[in-house]
PDB file of C-alpha atoms in Angstrom:
ATOM      1  CA  UNK A1203      13.366 -43.496   1.108  1.00 58.00           C
ATOM      2  CA  UNK A1204      10.017 -43.111  -0.531  1.00 72.00           C
ATOM      3  CA  UNK A1205       9.084 -40.722   2.160  1.00 67.00           C
ATOM      4  CA  UNK A1206      11.988 -38.380   1.715  1.00 69.00           C
ATOM      5  CA  UNK A1207      11.702 -38.207  -2.002  1.00 75.00           C
ATOM      6  CA  UNK A1208       8.131 -37.058  -1.516  1.00 86.00           C
ATOM      7  CA  UNK A1209       9.252 -34.701   1.160  1.00 85.00           C
ATOM      8  CA  UNK A1210      11.736 -33.062  -0.978  1.00 85.00           C
ATOM      9  CA  UNK A1211       9.454 -32.782  -3.929  1.00 87.00           C
ATOM     10  CA  UNK A1212       6.913 -31.059  -1.677  1.00 90.00           C
ATOM     11  CA  UNK A1213       9.566 -28.590  -0.754  1.00 91.00           C
ATOM     12  CA  UNK A1214      10.596 -28.212  -4.254  1.00 91.00           C
ATOM     13  CA  UNK A1215       7.178 -27.354  -5.333  1.00 92.00           C
ATOM     14  CA  UNK A1216       6.803 -24.800  -2.514  1.00 95.00           C
ATOM     15  CA  UNK A1217      10.169 -23.284  -3.753  1.00 96.00           C
ATOM     16  CA  UNK A1218       8.597 -22.804  -7.535  1.00 95.00           C
ATOM     17  CA  UNK A1219       5.165 -21.730  -5.986  1.00 96.00           C
ATOM     18  CA  UNK A1220       6.909 -19.168  -3.961  1.00 97.00           C
ATOM     19  CA  UNK A1221       9.399 -17.933  -6.987  1.00 95.00           C
ATOM     20  CA  UNK A1222       6.238 -17.513  -9.275  1.00 95.00           C
ATOM     21  CA  UNK A1223       4.168 -15.594  -6.740  1.00 96.00           C
ATOM     22  CA  UNK A1224       7.146 -13.291  -6.276  1.00 95.00           C
ATOM     23  CA  UNK A1225       7.633 -13.002 -10.170  1.00 93.00           C
ATOM     24  CA  UNK A1226       3.733 -12.229 -10.590  1.00 94.00           C
ATOM     25  CA  UNK A1227       4.239  -9.543  -7.589  1.00 95.00           C
ATOM     26  CA  UNK A1228       7.026  -8.012  -9.628  1.00 93.00           C
ATOM     27  CA  UNK A1229       5.337  -8.093 -12.674  1.00 93.00           C
ATOM     28  CA  UNK A1230       2.197  -6.481 -11.051  1.00 94.00           C
ATOM     29  CA  UNK A1231       4.365  -3.731  -9.653  1.00 93.00           C
ATOM     30  CA  UNK A1232       6.093  -2.937 -12.605  1.00 94.00           C
ATOM     31  CA  UNK A1233       2.777  -2.608 -14.653  1.00 93.00           C
ATOM     32  CA  UNK A1234       1.229  -0.425 -11.775  1.00 92.00           C
ATOM     33  CA  UNK A1235       4.471   1.717 -12.031  1.00 92.00           C
ATOM     34  CA  UNK A1236       4.257   1.987 -15.727  1.00 92.00           C
ATOM     35  CA  UNK A1237       0.499   3.191 -15.453  1.00 91.00           C
ATOM     36  CA  UNK A1238       1.555   5.477 -12.708  1.00 89.00           C
ATOM     37  CA  UNK A1239       4.408   7.088 -14.306  1.00 89.00           C
ATOM     38  CA  UNK A1240       3.035  10.482 -15.854  1.00 88.00           C
ATOM     39  CA  UNK A1241       6.280  11.207 -17.515  1.00 89.00           C
ATOM     40  CA  UNK A1242       6.497   8.357 -19.792  1.00 88.00           C
ATOM     41  CA  UNK A1243       5.055   8.487 -23.202  1.00 91.00           C
ATOM     42  CA  UNK A1244       2.076   6.061 -23.989  1.00 90.00           C
ATOM     43  CA  UNK A1245       4.190   4.316 -26.832  1.00 94.00           C
ATOM     44  CA  UNK A1246       7.016   3.639 -24.435  1.00 93.00           C
ATOM     45  CA  UNK A1247       4.687   2.174 -22.025  1.00 93.00           C
ATOM     46  CA  UNK A1248       3.151  -0.021 -24.680  1.00 94.00           C
ATOM     47  CA  UNK A1249       6.517  -1.080 -25.723  1.00 95.00           C
ATOM     48  CA  UNK A1250       7.309  -1.915 -22.056  1.00 94.00           C
ATOM     49  CA  UNK A1251       4.232  -4.175 -21.821  1.00 94.00           C
ATOM     50  CA  UNK A1252       4.849  -5.985 -25.058  1.00 95.00           C
ATOM     51  CA  UNK A1253       8.362  -6.827 -23.879  1.00 95.00           C
ATOM     52  CA  UNK A1254       6.950  -7.773 -20.504  1.00 93.00           C
ATOM     53  CA  UNK A1255       4.844 -10.223 -22.444  1.00 93.00           C
ATOM     54  CA  UNK A1256       7.097 -11.939 -24.870  1.00 94.00           C
ATOM     55  CA  UNK A1257      10.554 -11.570 -22.775  1.00 94.00           C
ATOM     56  CA  UNK A1258       8.922 -11.605 -19.429  1.00 91.00           C
ATOM     57  CA  UNK A1259      11.938 -12.190 -17.176  1.00 91.00           C
ATOM     58  CA  UNK A1260      14.729 -10.179 -18.991  1.00 94.00           C
ATOM     59  CA  UNK A1261      12.257  -7.222 -19.422  1.00 93.00           C
ATOM     60  CA  UNK A1262      11.262  -7.319 -15.702  1.00 92.00           C
ATOM     61  CA  UNK A1263      15.216  -7.399 -14.821  1.00 93.00           C
ATOM     62  CA  UNK A1264      15.792  -4.456 -17.183  1.00 94.00           C
ATOM     63  CA  UNK A1265      12.982  -2.489 -15.774  1.00 93.00           C
ATOM     64  CA  UNK A1266      14.019  -2.783 -12.268  1.00 91.00           C
ATOM     65  CA  UNK A1267      17.751  -1.993 -13.075  1.00 93.00           C
ATOM     66  CA  UNK A1268      16.772   0.620 -15.534  1.00 92.00           C
ATOM     67  CA  UNK A1269      13.848   2.415 -13.876  1.00 91.00           C
ATOM     68  CA  UNK A1270      13.957   1.231 -10.030  1.00 89.00           C
ATOM     69  CA  UNK A1271      14.753   4.579  -8.382  1.00 91.00           C
ATOM     70  CA  UNK A1272      12.046   6.239 -10.133  1.00 89.00           C
ATOM     71  CA  UNK A1273       9.668   3.270  -9.301  1.00 90.00           C
ATOM     72  CA  UNK A1274      10.511   3.721  -5.665  1.00 90.00           C
ATOM     73  CA  UNK A1275      10.093   7.555  -5.810  1.00 91.00           C
ATOM     74  CA  UNK A1276       6.619   7.111  -7.402  1.00 89.00           C
ATOM     75  CA  UNK A1277       5.677   4.502  -4.963  1.00 89.00           C
ATOM     76  CA  UNK A1278       6.746   6.715  -1.962  1.00 92.00           C
ATOM     77  CA  UNK A1279       4.967   9.791  -3.578  1.00 91.00           C
ATOM     78  CA  UNK A1280       1.707   7.794  -3.642  1.00 90.00           C
ATOM     79  CA  UNK A1281       1.918   6.386  -0.200  1.00 91.00           C
ATOM     80  CA  UNK A1282       2.102   9.935   0.988  1.00 94.00           C
ATOM     81  CA  UNK A1283      -0.747  11.049  -0.988  1.00 93.00           C
ATOM     82  CA  UNK A1284      -2.672   8.065   0.444  1.00 91.00           C
ATOM     83  CA  UNK A1285      -1.523   9.081   3.938  1.00 94.00           C
ATOM     84  CA  UNK A1286      -2.560  12.987   3.542  1.00 91.00           C
ATOM     85  CA  UNK A1287      -6.159  11.863   2.175  1.00 91.00           C
ATOM     86  CA  UNK A1288      -6.470   9.472   4.969  1.00 91.00           C
ATOM     87  CA  UNK A1289      -5.252  12.087   7.490  1.00 86.00           C
ATOM     88  CA  UNK A1290      -7.670  14.567   5.934  1.00 85.00           C
ATOM     89  CA  UNK A1291     -10.615  12.219   6.169  1.00 85.00           C
ATOM     90  CA  UNK A1292      -9.769  11.625   9.794  1.00 83.00           C
ATOM     91  CA  UNK A1293      -9.653  15.229  10.774  1.00 77.00           C
ATOM     92  CA  UNK A1294     -12.918  15.760   8.902  1.00 77.00           C
ATOM     93  CA  UNK A1295     -14.686  12.832  10.355  1.00 76.00           C
ATOM     94  CA  UNK A1296     -13.435  13.371  13.893  1.00 73.00           C
ATOM     95  CA  UNK A1297     -13.616  16.949  13.763  1.00 62.00           C
ATOM     96  CA  UNK A1298     -10.966  18.925  15.393  1.00 58.00           C
ATOM     97  CA  UNK A1299     -13.039  20.605  18.218  1.00 69.00           C
ATOM     98  CA  UNK A1300     -11.194  23.037  20.818  1.00 77.00           C
ATOM     99  CA  UNK A1301     -11.828  22.969  24.405  1.00 81.00           C
ATOM    100  CA  UNK A1302     -14.332  25.973  24.117  1.00 82.00           C
ATOM    101  CA  UNK A1303     -16.336  23.968  21.666  1.00 81.00           C
ATOM    102  CA  UNK A1304     -16.634  20.995  23.779  1.00 84.00           C
ATOM    103  CA  UNK A1305     -17.415  23.344  26.779  1.00 88.00           C
ATOM    104  CA  UNK A1306     -20.164  24.692  24.849  1.00 87.00           C
ATOM    105  CA  UNK A1307     -21.503  21.438  23.824  1.00 87.00           C
ATOM    106  CA  UNK A1308     -21.325  20.137  27.484  1.00 88.00           C
ATOM    107  CA  UNK A1309     -23.110  23.380  28.279  1.00 89.00           C
ATOM    108  CA  UNK A1310     -25.753  22.639  26.165  1.00 89.00           C
ATOM    109  CA  UNK A1311     -26.143  19.194  27.439  1.00 90.00           C
ATOM    110  CA  UNK A1312     -26.546  20.634  30.789  1.00 89.00           C
ATOM    111  CA  UNK A1313     -29.089  23.101  29.953  1.00 91.00           C
ATOM    112  CA  UNK A1314     -31.318  20.449  28.339  1.00 90.00           C
ATOM    113  CA  UNK A1315     -31.090  18.448  31.471  1.00 88.00           C
ATOM    114  CA  UNK A1316     -29.195  15.599  29.762  1.00 89.00           C
ATOM    115  CA  UNK A1317     -26.399  15.833  32.381  1.00 90.00           C
ATOM    116  CA  UNK A1318     -25.980  17.098  35.875  1.00 90.00           C
ATOM    117  CA  UNK A1319     -23.801  19.913  36.963  1.00 90.00           C
ATOM    118  CA  UNK A1320     -21.053  17.633  38.406  1.00 91.00           C
ATOM    119  CA  UNK A1321     -20.901  16.007  34.893  1.00 90.00           C
ATOM    120  CA  UNK A1322     -20.791  19.395  33.544  1.00 89.00           C
ATOM    121  CA  UNK A1323     -17.641  20.446  35.710  1.00 90.00           C
ATOM    122  CA  UNK A1324     -16.129  16.942  34.633  1.00 90.00           C
ATOM    123  CA  UNK A1325     -16.544  17.567  31.255  1.00 88.00           C
ATOM    124  CA  UNK A1326     -15.332  20.986  31.425  1.00 88.00           C
ATOM    125  CA  UNK A1327     -12.329  20.028  33.414  1.00 88.00           C
ATOM    126  CA  UNK A1328     -11.499  17.401  30.909  1.00 85.00           C
ATOM    127  CA  UNK A1329     -11.750  19.815  28.015  1.00 82.00           C
ATOM    128  CA  UNK A1330      -9.381  22.257  29.937  1.00 84.00           C
ATOM    129  CA  UNK A1331      -7.013  19.661  30.482  1.00 83.00           C
ATOM    130  CA  UNK A1332      -6.496  18.845  26.714  1.00 72.00           C
ATOM    131  CA  UNK A1333      -5.549  22.766  25.711  1.00 59.00           C
TER     132      UNK A1333
END
């Protein structure tokens, strides 16, 4: 009997920890959305924060109901901006070289003696197959 009592106490604690962590995630999402929203006046942001401090559960529920759609749109917009910035960085870092650029680089390696004529022919065929 004692084992099952302790077992259900542990399950109960895990449930409450899960609920608390979920609440914190919602709270931080709301606060992040408040500061991300450019249309909302600073005073309204302060009022939302004050209500989140003093009446947290009710305010979070009201915020999610009243501003949930805009919250999702702002989150998607930020995700698109981050993806675009990542894509730009990858393109800049990797460099989008054309087949002629790759052949010219291979020709430079051939002229310097770093690669053989067979390797140059292989690199040239590889570059032309990408086009």
